[in-house]
mmCIF file of C-alpha atoms in Angstrom:
data_model
loop_
_atom_site.group_PDB
_atom_site.id
_atom_site.type_symbol
_atom_site.label_atom_id
_atom_site.label_comp_id
_atom_site.label_asym_id
_atom_site.label_seq_id
_atom_site.Cartn_x
_atom_site.Cartn_y
_atom_site.Cartn_z
ATOM 1 C CA UNK A 19 13.634 -26.579 14.361
ATOM 2 C CA UNK A 20 11.184 -25.763 17.170
ATOM 3 C CA UNK A 21 8.470 -23.322 16.158
ATOM 4 C CA UNK A 22 6.457 -20.747 18.049
ATOM 5 C CA UNK A 23 4.107 -20.120 15.092
ATOM 6 C CA UNK A 24 3.311 -21.392 11.647
ATOM 7 C CA UNK A 25 1.034 -19.435 9.301
ATOM 8 C CA UNK A 26 -0.655 -21.224 6.413
ATOM 9 C CA UNK A 27 -2.746 -19.577 3.708
ATOM 10 C CA UNK A 28 -3.572 -16.572 5.888
ATOM 11 C CA UNK A 29 -5.884 -13.945 4.405
ATOM 12 C CA UNK A 30 -7.260 -11.221 6.644
ATOM 13 C CA UNK A 31 -9.824 -8.650 5.566
ATOM 14 C CA UNK A 32 -11.513 -5.619 7.045
ATOM 15 C CA UNK A 33 -14.710 -5.258 5.081
ATOM 16 C CA UNK A 34 -13.873 -5.766 1.416
ATOM 17 C CA UNK A 35 -10.217 -4.821 1.861
ATOM 18 C CA UNK A 36 -7.585 -7.540 2.178
ATOM 19 C CA UNK A 37 -4.900 -6.235 4.542
ATOM 20 C CA UNK A 38 -2.811 -9.375 4.996
ATOM 21 C CA UNK A 39 -1.979 -12.181 2.582
ATOM 22 C CA UNK A 40 0.636 -14.684 3.801
ATOM 23 C CA UNK A 41 0.851 -18.058 2.082
ATOM 24 C CA UNK A 42 3.335 -19.594 4.497
ATOM 25 C CA UNK A 43 5.555 -18.289 7.275
ATOM 26 C CA UNK A 44 7.263 -20.007 10.196
ATOM 27 C CA UNK A 45 8.551 -18.235 13.307
ATOM 28 C CA UNK A 46 11.134 -20.091 15.350
ATOM 29 C CA UNK A 47 10.964 -20.448 19.114
ATOM 30 C CA UNK A 48 13.361 -18.415 21.292
ATOM 31 C CA UNK A 49 14.186 -15.940 18.525
ATOM 32 C CA UNK A 50 13.891 -12.169 18.240
ATOM 33 C CA UNK A 51 12.060 -11.469 14.994
ATOM 34 C CA UNK A 52 11.597 -8.019 13.485
ATOM 35 C CA UNK A 53 8.766 -6.902 11.202
ATOM 36 C CA UNK A 54 9.328 -3.987 8.832
ATOM 37 C CA UNK A 55 7.200 -2.308 6.190
ATOM 38 C CA UNK A 56 5.559 0.965 5.243
ATOM 39 C CA UNK A 57 2.478 2.252 7.064
ATOM 40 C CA UNK A 58 -0.464 0.099 6.024
ATOM 41 C CA UNK A 59 1.703 -2.906 5.170
ATOM 42 C CA UNK A 60 -0.059 -5.095 7.749
ATOM 43 C CA UNK A 61 2.426 -5.072 10.640
ATOM 44 C CA UNK A 62 -0.079 -4.302 13.413
ATOM 45 C CA UNK A 63 -2.638 -6.694 11.928
ATOM 46 C CA UNK A 64 -0.080 -9.500 11.885
ATOM 47 C CA UNK A 65 0.795 -8.838 15.529
ATOM 48 C CA UNK A 66 -2.879 -8.999 16.536
ATOM 49 C CA UNK A 67 -3.235 -12.350 14.792
ATOM 50 C CA UNK A 68 -0.117 -13.646 16.532
ATOM 51 C CA UNK A 69 -1.480 -12.344 19.851
ATOM 52 C CA UNK A 70 -4.574 -14.520 19.261
ATOM 53 C CA UNK A 71 -6.787 -11.436 19.564
ATOM 54 C CA UNK A 72 -8.233 -11.953 16.079
ATOM 55 C CA UNK A 73 -8.757 -14.963 13.845
ATOM 56 C CA UNK A 74 -7.732 -14.702 10.188
ATOM 57 C CA UNK A 75 -10.543 -14.387 7.662
ATOM 58 C CA UNK A 76 -9.070 -17.438 5.936
ATOM 59 C CA UNK A 77 -6.213 -19.779 6.681
ATOM 60 C CA UNK A 78 -4.561 -20.879 9.906
ATOM 61 C CA UNK A 79 -2.323 -19.330 12.526
ATOM 62 C CA UNK A 80 -0.829 -22.248 14.442
ATOM 63 C CA UNK A 81 0.512 -21.314 17.867
ATOM 64 C CA UNK A 82 2.427 -24.117 19.527
ATOM 65 C CA UNK A 83 1.328 -23.582 23.124
ATOM 66 C CA UNK A 84 2.824 -25.208 26.211
ATOM 67 C CA UNK A 85 -0.330 -24.891 28.299
ATOM 68 C CA UNK A 86 -4.091 -25.193 27.926
ATOM 69 C CA UNK A 87 -4.400 -21.407 28.250
ATOM 70 C CA UNK A 88 -2.333 -20.008 25.367
ATOM 71 C CA UNK A 89 -3.658 -16.486 25.904
ATOM 72 C CA UNK A 90 -1.724 -16.400 29.188
ATOM 73 C CA UNK A 91 1.500 -17.248 27.348
ATOM 74 C CA UNK A 92 1.388 -14.318 24.907
ATOM 75 C CA UNK A 93 1.737 -10.617 25.773
ATOM 76 C CA UNK A 94 1.168 -7.743 23.324
ATOM 77 C CA UNK A 95 2.440 -4.201 23.812
ATOM 78 C CA UNK A 96 0.446 -2.018 21.365
ATOM 79 C CA UNK A 97 1.845 1.079 19.714
ATOM 80 C CA UNK A 98 -0.026 3.363 22.113
ATOM 81 C CA UNK A 99 -0.208 1.391 25.374
ATOM 82 C CA UNK A 100 -2.855 2.287 27.920
ATOM 83 C CA UNK A 101 -1.851 2.868 31.531
ATOM 84 C CA UNK A 102 -4.315 2.554 34.381
ATOM 85 C CA UNK A 103 -4.941 5.759 36.308
ATOM 86 C CA UNK A 104 -2.989 4.397 39.209
ATOM 87 C CA UNK A 105 0.559 4.203 40.487
ATOM 88 C CA UNK A 106 3.369 2.612 38.508
ATOM 89 C CA UNK A 107 3.361 -0.315 40.954
ATOM 90 C CA UNK A 108 -0.360 -0.939 40.390
ATOM 91 C CA UNK A 109 0.072 -0.824 36.623
ATOM 92 C CA UNK A 110 2.888 -3.367 36.614
ATOM 93 C CA UNK A 111 1.337 -5.657 39.251
ATOM 94 C CA UNK A 112 -2.136 -5.805 37.672
ATOM 95 C CA UNK A 113 -1.555 -8.952 35.605
ATOM 96 C CA UNK A 114 -0.009 -10.809 38.539
ATOM 97 C CA UNK A 115 -2.952 -9.917 40.769
ATOM 98 C CA UNK A 116 -5.355 -11.361 38.193
ATOM 99 C CA UNK A 117 -3.308 -14.576 38.227
ATOM 100 C CA UNK A 118 -3.624 -14.804 42.014
ATOM 101 C CA UNK A 119 0.036 -14.343 42.949
ATOM 102 C CA UNK A 120 0.928 -13.615 46.580
ATOM 103 C CA UNK A 121 1.879 -10.132 47.797
ATOM 104 C CA UNK A 122 5.545 -10.907 48.437
ATOM 105 C CA UNK A 123 5.973 -12.508 45.020
ATOM 106 C CA UNK A 124 4.181 -9.601 43.344
ATOM 107 C CA UNK A 125 6.405 -7.016 45.026
ATOM 108 C CA UNK A 126 9.608 -8.815 44.084
ATOM 109 C CA UNK A 127 8.590 -9.383 40.474
ATOM 110 C CA UNK A 128 7.363 -5.807 40.020
ATOM 111 C CA UNK A 129 10.626 -4.410 41.367
ATOM 112 C CA UNK A 130 12.599 -6.777 39.136
ATOM 113 C CA UNK A 131 10.594 -5.774 36.047
ATOM 114 C CA UNK A 132 11.079 -2.055 36.704
ATOM 115 C CA UNK A 133 14.810 -2.628 37.078
ATOM 116 C CA UNK A 134 14.915 -4.525 33.752
ATOM 117 C CA UNK A 135 13.546 -1.499 31.901
ATOM 118 C CA UNK A 136 15.930 0.889 33.652
ATOM 119 C CA UNK A 137 13.500 2.461 36.144
ATOM 120 C CA UNK A 138 14.567 2.641 39.801
ATOM 121 C CA UNK A 139 11.845 0.753 41.730
ATOM 122 C CA UNK A 140 12.236 2.910 44.841
ATOM 123 C CA UNK A 141 11.806 6.076 42.834
ATOM 124 C CA UNK A 142 9.099 4.947 40.414
ATOM 125 C CA UNK A 143 6.882 2.384 42.179
ATOM 126 C CA UNK A 144 4.719 5.033 43.870
ATOM 127 C CA UNK A 145 4.785 7.530 41.015
ATOM 128 C CA UNK A 146 1.411 8.276 39.423
ATOM 129 C CA UNK A 147 0.701 7.636 35.750
ATOM 130 C CA UNK A 148 0.407 11.344 34.893
ATOM 131 C CA UNK A 149 3.911 12.113 36.238
ATOM 132 C CA UNK A 150 5.660 9.972 33.613
ATOM 133 C CA UNK A 151 7.370 11.161 30.458
ATOM 134 C CA UNK A 152 6.536 9.435 27.177
ATOM 135 C CA UNK A 153 9.612 7.230 27.358
ATOM 136 C CA UNK A 154 8.990 6.358 31.011
ATOM 137 C CA UNK A 155 5.344 5.462 30.311
ATOM 138 C CA UNK A 156 6.446 3.171 27.473
ATOM 139 C CA UNK A 157 8.928 1.433 29.753
ATOM 140 C CA UNK A 158 6.303 1.003 32.489
ATOM 141 C CA UNK A 159 3.972 -0.573 29.924
ATOM 142 C CA UNK A 160 6.771 -2.923 28.849
ATOM 143 C CA UNK A 161 7.509 -3.806 32.492
ATOM 144 C CA UNK A 162 3.826 -4.721 32.906
ATOM 145 C CA UNK A 163 4.318 -7.337 30.157
ATOM 146 C CA UNK A 164 7.746 -8.538 31.261
ATOM 147 C CA UNK A 165 6.550 -9.113 34.825
ATOM 148 C CA UNK A 166 4.346 -11.921 33.449
ATOM 149 C CA UNK A 167 7.417 -13.654 31.960
ATOM 150 C CA UNK A 168 5.527 -14.430 28.750
ATOM 151 C CA UNK A 169 6.491 -17.229 26.396
ATOM 152 C CA UNK A 170 5.898 -14.831 23.484
ATOM 153 C CA UNK A 171 6.276 -11.049 23.652
ATOM 154 C CA UNK A 172 4.813 -8.970 20.804
ATOM 155 C CA UNK A 173 5.840 -5.319 20.514
ATOM 156 C CA UNK A 174 4.259 -2.816 18.112
ATOM 157 C CA UNK A 175 6.561 0.170 17.482
ATOM 158 C CA UNK A 176 8.008 0.165 21.032
ATOM 159 C CA UNK A 177 10.513 2.961 20.324
ATOM 160 C CA UNK A 178 8.140 5.433 18.670
ATOM 161 C CA UNK A 179 8.386 8.882 20.291
ATOM 162 C CA UNK A 180 10.829 7.770 22.989
ATOM 163 C CA UNK A 181 14.277 9.186 23.708
ATOM 164 C CA UNK A 182 17.501 7.364 22.883
ATOM 165 C CA UNK A 183 17.996 6.213 26.491
ATOM 166 C CA UNK A 184 14.528 4.630 26.589
ATOM 167 C CA UNK A 185 15.209 2.941 23.246
ATOM 168 C CA UNK A 186 18.424 1.472 24.656
ATOM 169 C CA UNK A 187 16.713 0.238 27.838
ATOM 170 C CA UNK A 188 13.897 -1.355 25.825
ATOM 171 C CA UNK A 189 16.496 -3.154 23.720
ATOM 172 C CA UNK A 190 18.295 -4.435 26.834
ATOM 173 C CA UNK A 191 15.012 -5.674 28.348
ATOM 174 C CA UNK A 192 14.108 -7.555 25.155
ATOM 175 C CA UNK A 193 17.476 -9.297 25.094
ATOM 176 C CA UNK A 194 17.193 -10.151 28.790
ATOM 177 C CA UNK A 195 13.763 -11.749 28.281
ATOM 178 C CA UNK A 196 15.061 -13.922 25.457
ATOM 179 C CA UNK A 197 18.322 -14.864 27.149
ATOM 180 C CA UNK A 198 16.954 -15.561 30.641
ATOM 181 C CA UNK A 199 13.522 -17.062 29.936
ATOM 182 C CA UNK A 200 13.757 -18.132 26.318
ATOM 183 C CA UNK A 201 11.004 -15.670 25.387
ATOM 184 C CA UNK A 202 10.196 -15.439 21.689
ATOM 185 C CA UNK A 203 10.064 -11.726 20.821
ATOM 186 C CA UNK A 204 8.342 -10.375 17.704
ATOM 187 C CA UNK A 205 8.704 -6.633 17.229
ATOM 188 C CA UNK A 206 7.672 -4.148 14.542
ATOM 189 C CA UNK A 207 9.468 -0.844 14.171
ATOM 190 C CA UNK A 208 10.215 1.924 11.685
ATOM 191 C CA UNK A 209 13.592 2.379 13.375
ATOM 192 C CA UNK A 210 15.532 -0.049 11.208
ATOM 193 C CA UNK A 211 18.900 0.510 12.819
ATOM 194 C CA UNK A 212 17.449 -0.287 16.245
ATOM 195 C CA UNK A 213 15.636 -3.308 14.817
ATOM 196 C CA UNK A 214 18.690 -4.706 13.042
ATOM 197 C CA UNK A 215 20.731 -4.301 16.239
ATOM 198 C CA UNK A 216 18.355 -6.415 18.345
ATOM 199 C CA UNK A 217 16.791 -8.963 15.961
ATOM 200 C CA UNK A 218 17.981 -12.376 14.791
ATOM 201 C CA UNK A 219 15.981 -12.098 11.582
ATOM 202 C CA UNK A 220 13.609 -9.692 9.841
ATOM 203 C CA UNK A 221 10.270 -10.253 8.074
ATOM 204 C CA UNK A 222 9.666 -7.694 5.312
ATOM 205 C CA UNK A 223 6.015 -6.809 4.600
ATOM 206 C CA UNK A 224 4.815 -4.899 1.547
ATOM 207 C CA UNK A 225 1.096 -4.294 0.965
ATOM 208 C CA UNK A 226 0.203 -7.144 3.290
ATOM 209 C CA UNK A 227 2.549 -9.702 1.736
ATOM 210 C CA UNK A 228 5.853 -11.118 2.925
ATOM 211 C CA UNK A 229 8.401 -10.054 0.310
ATOM 212 C CA UNK A 230 11.466 -11.267 2.157
ATOM 213 C CA UNK A 231 12.739 -12.818 5.346
ATOM 214 C CA UNK A 232 16.253 -12.416 6.683
ATOM 215 C CA UNK A 233 18.784 -9.705 7.391
ATOM 216 C CA UNK A 234 18.529 -8.136 3.942
ATOM 217 C CA UNK A 235 17.680 -4.475 3.551
ATOM 218 C CA UNK A 236 14.431 -3.703 1.769
ATOM 219 C CA UNK A 237 14.338 -0.771 -0.647
ATOM 220 C CA UNK A 238 11.010 0.559 -1.872
ATOM 221 C CA UNK A 239 10.396 2.642 -4.961
ATOM 222 C CA UNK A 240 10.055 4.990 -6.619
ATOM 223 C CA UNK A 241 13.189 4.431 -8.707
ATOM 224 C CA UNK A 242 14.311 6.774 -11.500
ATOM 225 C CA UNK A 243 15.943 5.477 -14.663
ATOM 226 C CA UNK A 244 19.331 6.842 -15.667
ATOM 227 C CA UNK A 245 21.366 6.101 -18.767
ATOM 228 C CA UNK A 246 21.663 2.520 -19.952
ATOM 229 C CA UNK A 247 20.429 -0.111 -17.497
ATOM 230 C CA UNK A 248 21.118 1.956 -14.361
ATOM 231 C CA UNK A 249 18.430 3.121 -11.937
ATOM 232 C CA UNK A 250 18.637 5.411 -8.914
ATOM 233 C CA UNK A 251 16.725 5.613 -5.635
ATOM 234 C CA UNK A 252 17.127 8.886 -3.700
ATOM 235 C CA UNK A 253 16.361 8.898 0.026
ATOM 236 C CA UNK A 254 15.090 11.907 2.026
ATOM 237 C CA UNK A 255 18.521 12.382 3.646
ATOM 238 C CA UNK A 256 20.169 12.661 0.225
ATOM 239 C CA UNK A 257 21.746 9.214 0.110
ATOM 240 C CA UNK A 258 21.433 7.374 -3.184
ATOM 241 C CA UNK A 259 21.188 3.763 -4.275
ATOM 242 C CA UNK A 260 22.401 2.921 -7.756
ATOM 243 C CA UNK A 261 21.178 -0.382 -9.114
ATOM 244 C CA UNK A 262 21.213 -2.094 -12.519
ATOM 245 C CA UNK A 263 18.261 -3.992 -13.935
ATOM 246 C CA UNK A 264 15.425 -2.590 -11.823
ATOM 247 C CA UNK A 265 12.188 -3.942 -13.376
ATOM 248 C CA UNK A 266 10.213 -0.718 -12.913
ATOM 249 C CA UNK A 267 9.826 2.513 -10.965
ATOM 250 C CA UNK A 268 7.702 0.898 -8.219
ATOM 251 C CA UNK A 269 9.942 -2.156 -7.742
ATOM 252 C CA UNK A 270 10.805 -3.443 -4.263
ATOM 253 C CA UNK A 271 14.363 -4.643 -3.738
ATOM 254 C CA UNK A 272 15.880 -6.931 -1.108
ATOM 255 C CA UNK A 273 19.587 -6.335 -0.732
ATOM 256 C CA UNK A 274 22.091 -8.340 1.279
ATOM 257 C CA UNK A 275 24.530 -6.015 3.094
ATOM 258 C CA UNK A 276 27.464 -7.861 1.501
ATOM 259 C CA UNK A 277 26.230 -6.743 -1.938
ATOM 260 C CA UNK A 278 26.477 -3.032 -1.063
ATOM 261 C CA UNK A 279 29.611 -0.921 -1.424
ATOM 262 C CA UNK A 280 29.761 2.612 -0.031
ATOM 263 C CA UNK A 281 31.598 5.346 -1.906
ATOM 264 C CA UNK A 282 32.447 8.719 -0.283
ATOM 265 C CA UNK A 283 31.590 11.949 -2.008
ATOM 266 C CA UNK A 284 34.181 12.732 -4.655
ATOM 267 C CA UNK A 285 35.220 16.221 -5.741
ATOM 268 C CA UNK A 286 33.524 17.012 -9.017
ATOM 269 C CA UNK A 287 31.462 13.847 -8.831
ATOM 270 C CA UNK A 288 28.215 13.726 -10.764
ATOM 271 C CA UNK A 289 26.502 12.572 -7.528
ATOM 272 C CA UNK A 290 27.158 15.057 -4.762
ATOM 273 C CA UNK A 291 26.234 12.758 -1.877
ATOM 274 C CA UNK A 292 27.081 9.251 -0.819
ATOM 275 C CA UNK A 293 25.979 6.550 -3.199
ATOM 276 C CA UNK A 294 25.520 2.845 -2.687
ATOM 277 C CA UNK A 295 26.063 0.682 -5.736
ATOM 278 C CA UNK A 296 24.051 -2.528 -5.621
ATOM 279 C CA UNK A 297 25.377 -5.497 -7.524
ATOM 280 C CA UNK A 298 22.518 -7.814 -8.468
#
C-alpha cells in the first residue's frame, strides 16, 4: 500500500487547548478521502497540518514527497478562499507565473482548468473578481489549484454556500484530478451526501480524535432512552434512529449502511416519521 501521509502520535494545541489528538492514521496515495465532524472537531486544523503549513505540537506528520520541494506538491483550498483583485485569468495563472512557465503553456493550462470546473474560458477569463457569484468564485479558486496539477489537493468545505450546479462541477473536477493525474484528494465537508458520493473512504473526527475510518455513518448524541434497552436519536428533519444498547446520552455511533433498515411511516404508528432501526 503506497501512502501519501502517515500520522504518528500527533497532538496539536492552540495555547492550552488541545484541538487534535491522533495516535495513528495512514492516508493512501491516489485516493479521495473525506473528513467529517462537528464544528470544532479539528477538520481545518488537520488540513493545515497535511498542507505542511503548521507543524504539530507533538508527534509526526510524514508526507511522502516525490520532490525536494514538497510544498509545491500540495495545494490547499481554504473554506473562504481569497481571490486577487484581478481578472479570472490572472487569478488562475498566478501560481504558474511564480513557477516560471511560458505564456503559451500558461494560457492553455488556465483555459483547461476553467473548463474542468465548468466555466467557459472565453466568457470568464477576462471577467473581474467582483463580477463573480459565490459559486463561480469558489470554482475559480479551485481552478487556481487544479492548474498546478498538485500531487495532493486539500479542500476545506468546498461546497459551502454554493449552488447545486457548482457542487456538481466541483465533484467532477475532483474526480478528474484523481483519475487523470493520480492526485490524492482530501476534503472536509458538512454535506455528507456529497462527500459520500465522491470519496473512497471517510475519516470521522470527534473532539479532535479519529473515532472511525471507512464508509460508516457517524451518529452523534444526544440520545434519549426509551423503554427497555432501546434508545432514540431524533434529527432536525424529524427522522429517527432507534438503537439498542447505547452506552449513554452523549454516545457516538458508527453505523455500517448494511446494518440500517428503513421503515416507512405506518398509519397509527407510535413514531410518526421514518425510523431507522440499527442492529448492533
